[in-house]
Tab-separated table of C-alpha atoms and ligand atoms in Angstrom:
chain	number	residue	atom	x	y	z
K	5	UNK	CA	23.624	61.516	-13.612
K	6	UNK	CA	24.038	63.368	-16.798
K	7	UNK	CA	21.619	62.342	-19.548
K	8	UNK	CA	24.476	61.782	-21.913
K	9	UNK	CA	26.079	59.199	-19.483
K	10	UNK	CA	22.791	57.531	-18.920
K	11	UNK	CA	22.229	57.315	-22.756
K	12	UNK	CA	25.822	56.099	-23.272
K	13	UNK	CA	25.340	53.016	-20.953
K	14	UNK	CA	21.669	52.252	-22.207
K	15	UNK	CA	23.224	52.130	-25.810
K	16	UNK	CA	26.119	49.860	-24.569
K	17	UNK	CA	23.635	47.639	-22.678
K	18	UNK	CA	21.417	47.156	-25.683
K	19	UNK	CA	24.391	46.414	-27.918
K	20	UNK	CA	25.650	43.828	-25.467
K	21	UNK	CA	22.292	42.177	-25.092
K	22	UNK	CA	22.745	40.929	-28.869
K	23	UNK	CA	25.672	38.717	-27.527
K	24	UNK	CA	23.215	36.995	-24.889
K	25	UNK	CA	23.397	33.139	-24.775
K	26	UNK	CA	19.869	32.342	-23.566
K	27	UNK	CA	18.684	29.275	-25.535
K	28	UNK	CA	16.510	28.147	-22.504
K	29	UNK	CA	14.668	31.187	-21.357
K	30	UNK	CA	14.768	33.002	-24.661
K	31	UNK	CA	15.083	36.085	-22.506
K	32	UNK	CA	18.189	38.214	-23.502
K	33	UNK	CA	19.773	40.694	-21.215
K	34	UNK	CA	22.317	43.102	-21.623
K	35	UNK	CA	23.975	45.409	-18.907
K	36	UNK	CA	26.505	48.131	-19.065
K	37	UNK	CA	28.356	49.534	-15.891
K	38	UNK	CA	29.747	53.066	-15.700
K	39	UNK	CA	32.833	53.158	-13.357
K	40	UNK	CA	33.539	56.179	-11.479
K	41	UNK	CA	36.418	56.909	-13.730
K	42	UNK	CA	34.320	56.912	-16.836
K	43	UNK	CA	35.189	53.404	-18.067
K	44	UNK	CA	32.292	51.222	-19.267
K	45	UNK	CA	32.059	47.551	-19.090
K	46	UNK	CA	29.414	45.345	-20.631
K	47	UNK	CA	27.885	41.983	-20.042
K	48	UNK	CA	25.013	39.710	-21.151
K	49	UNK	CA	23.430	36.727	-19.669
K	50	UNK	CA	24.992	33.290	-20.230
K	51	UNK	CA	22.745	30.185	-19.665
K	52	UNK	CA	23.706	26.554	-19.397
K	53	UNK	CA	22.021	23.110	-19.982
K	54	UNK	CA	22.760	22.731	-16.147
K	55	UNK	CA	20.262	25.718	-15.415
K	56	UNK	CA	21.851	26.952	-12.096
K	57	UNK	CA	25.115	27.358	-13.867
K	58	UNK	CA	23.747	30.431	-15.767
K	59	UNK	CA	24.837	33.859	-14.818
K	60	UNK	CA	22.913	37.119	-15.216
K	61	UNK	CA	24.180	40.015	-17.435
K	62	UNK	CA	24.875	42.402	-14.573
K	63	UNK	CA	27.209	39.952	-12.766
K	64	UNK	CA	29.080	39.310	-16.028
K	65	UNK	CA	29.590	43.124	-16.550
K	66	UNK	CA	30.661	43.541	-12.954
K	67	UNK	CA	32.932	40.535	-12.954
K	68	UNK	CA	34.773	42.058	-15.974
K	69	UNK	CA	35.150	45.406	-14.240
K	70	UNK	CA	36.152	44.000	-10.938
K	71	UNK	CA	38.841	41.667	-12.207
K	72	UNK	CA	40.262	44.657	-14.166
K	73	UNK	CA	40.652	46.507	-10.890
K	74	UNK	CA	37.847	48.698	-10.701
K	75	UNK	CA	35.861	49.054	-7.387
K	76	UNK	CA	33.836	52.156	-7.512
K	77	UNK	CA	30.733	52.392	-9.764
K	78	UNK	CA	28.505	55.324	-10.712
K	79	UNK	CA	25.670	53.508	-12.572
K	80	UNK	CA	24.524	50.422	-14.391
K	81	UNK	CA	22.016	50.080	-17.188
K	82	UNK	CA	20.004	46.809	-17.563
K	83	UNK	CA	17.945	45.999	-20.603
K	84	UNK	CA	15.811	42.798	-21.368
K	85	UNK	CA	14.260	41.663	-24.589
K	86	UNK	CA	10.811	42.543	-23.561
K	87	UNK	CA	8.457	45.500	-23.424
K	88	UNK	CA	8.791	45.319	-19.565
K	89	UNK	CA	11.550	47.351	-17.997
K	90	UNK	CA	14.206	44.710	-16.716
K	91	UNK	CA	15.091	44.975	-12.947
K	92	UNK	CA	18.042	43.253	-11.456
K	93	UNK	CA	17.295	40.038	-9.571
K	94	UNK	CA	18.039	39.756	-5.859
K	95	UNK	CA	21.376	38.006	-6.245
K	96	UNK	CA	22.588	40.713	-8.658
K	97	UNK	CA	21.380	43.483	-6.234
K	98	UNK	CA	23.376	42.040	-3.411
K	99	UNK	CA	26.412	41.379	-5.637
K	100	UNK	CA	26.406	45.132	-6.735
K	101	UNK	CA	25.633	46.401	-3.253
K	102	UNK	CA	29.057	45.145	-2.054
K	103	UNK	CA	30.820	47.945	-3.967
K	104	UNK	CA	28.552	50.824	-4.450
K	105	UNK	CA	25.242	50.947	-2.617
K	106	UNK	CA	24.532	54.436	-3.979
K	107	UNK	CA	25.093	53.701	-7.590
K	108	UNK	CA	22.285	54.419	-10.158
K	109	UNK	CA	20.402	51.493	-11.632
K	110	UNK	CA	18.781	52.269	-14.908
K	111	UNK	CA	16.166	49.751	-15.801
K	112	UNK	CA	15.239	49.573	-19.541
K	113	UNK	CA	12.844	47.824	-21.758
K	114	UNK	CA	14.121	46.491	-25.025
K	115	UNK	CA	14.012	49.934	-26.715
K	116	UNK	CA	15.806	51.840	-24.048
K	117	UNK	CA	12.810	53.396	-22.219
K	118	UNK	CA	13.927	53.511	-18.642
K	119	UNK	CA	13.386	54.263	-15.110
K	120	UNK	CA	16.011	55.396	-12.624
K	121	UNK	CA	16.700	54.273	-9.128
K	122	UNK	CA	19.495	53.984	-6.614
K	123	UNK	CA	20.608	50.511	-5.694
K	124	UNK	CA	19.796	51.490	-2.006
K	125	UNK	CA	16.138	51.937	-3.062
K	126	UNK	CA	16.153	48.477	-4.807
K	127	UNK	CA	17.924	46.772	-1.837
K	128	UNK	CA	17.336	48.687	1.294
K	129	UNK	CA	19.500	47.621	4.242
K	130	UNK	CA	21.250	45.036	2.049
K	131	UNK	CA	24.099	43.161	3.881
K	132	UNK	CA	27.690	44.661	3.652
K	133	UNK	CA	28.736	47.815	1.718
K	134	UNK	CA	27.350	50.679	3.643
K	135	UNK	CA	26.358	48.645	6.701
K	136	UNK	CA	29.880	47.461	7.260
K	137	UNK	CA	31.459	50.846	7.031
Y	2	THU	N1	18.677	37.750	-16.248
Y	2	THU	C1	19.589	38.540	-16.188
Y	2	THU	O1	20.634	38.438	-16.933
Y	2	THU	N2	19.481	39.804	-15.476
Y	2	THU	C2	18.424	40.087	-14.626
Y	2	THU	O2	18.358	41.263	-14.263
Y	2	THU	C3	17.202	39.256	-14.797
Y	2	THU	C4	17.326	38.012	-15.407
Y	2	THU	C5	18.769	36.444	-16.961
Y	2	THU	C6	18.774	35.163	-16.118
Y	2	THU	C7	18.360	34.213	-17.236
Y	2	THU	O3	19.249	33.943	-18.171
Y	2	THU	C8	17.187	35.001	-18.052
Y	2	THU	O4	17.451	36.422	-17.785
Y	2	THU	C9	15.799	34.651	-17.433
Y	2	THU	O5	15.716	34.657	-16.089
């Protein structure tokens, strides 16, 4: 991953975080996915009074991209509103694994300090994707 590409999606994720609707947890999350064609889609977490209806920032970003016809992803950046680096939840890991098990996952704190992983490292032997090819 080029540093400029990583910085681009970190900035986009931090910006998307400002749209988070998180009145229950008060934990805002932003995500930005870099498609293999260079397009970037963003998402934020959206909570609900009926708690299980809520959705994570990552799945919002990916749903926007997938419903726009994208299928191949190079990287995703995730940022939460705390000093801890935000790592994707298990449901989001499986959701993303379906499309690009090798994509880079950039886990950021609120200021954009990050650690970089591959999705396969975060979800080894996940179901589908690679294991079905
Ligand atoms: N959340 C995300 O949006 N992405 C993550 O990777 C971790 C958790 C959201 C879900 C919920 O709205 C809030 O953060 C607290 O769990």
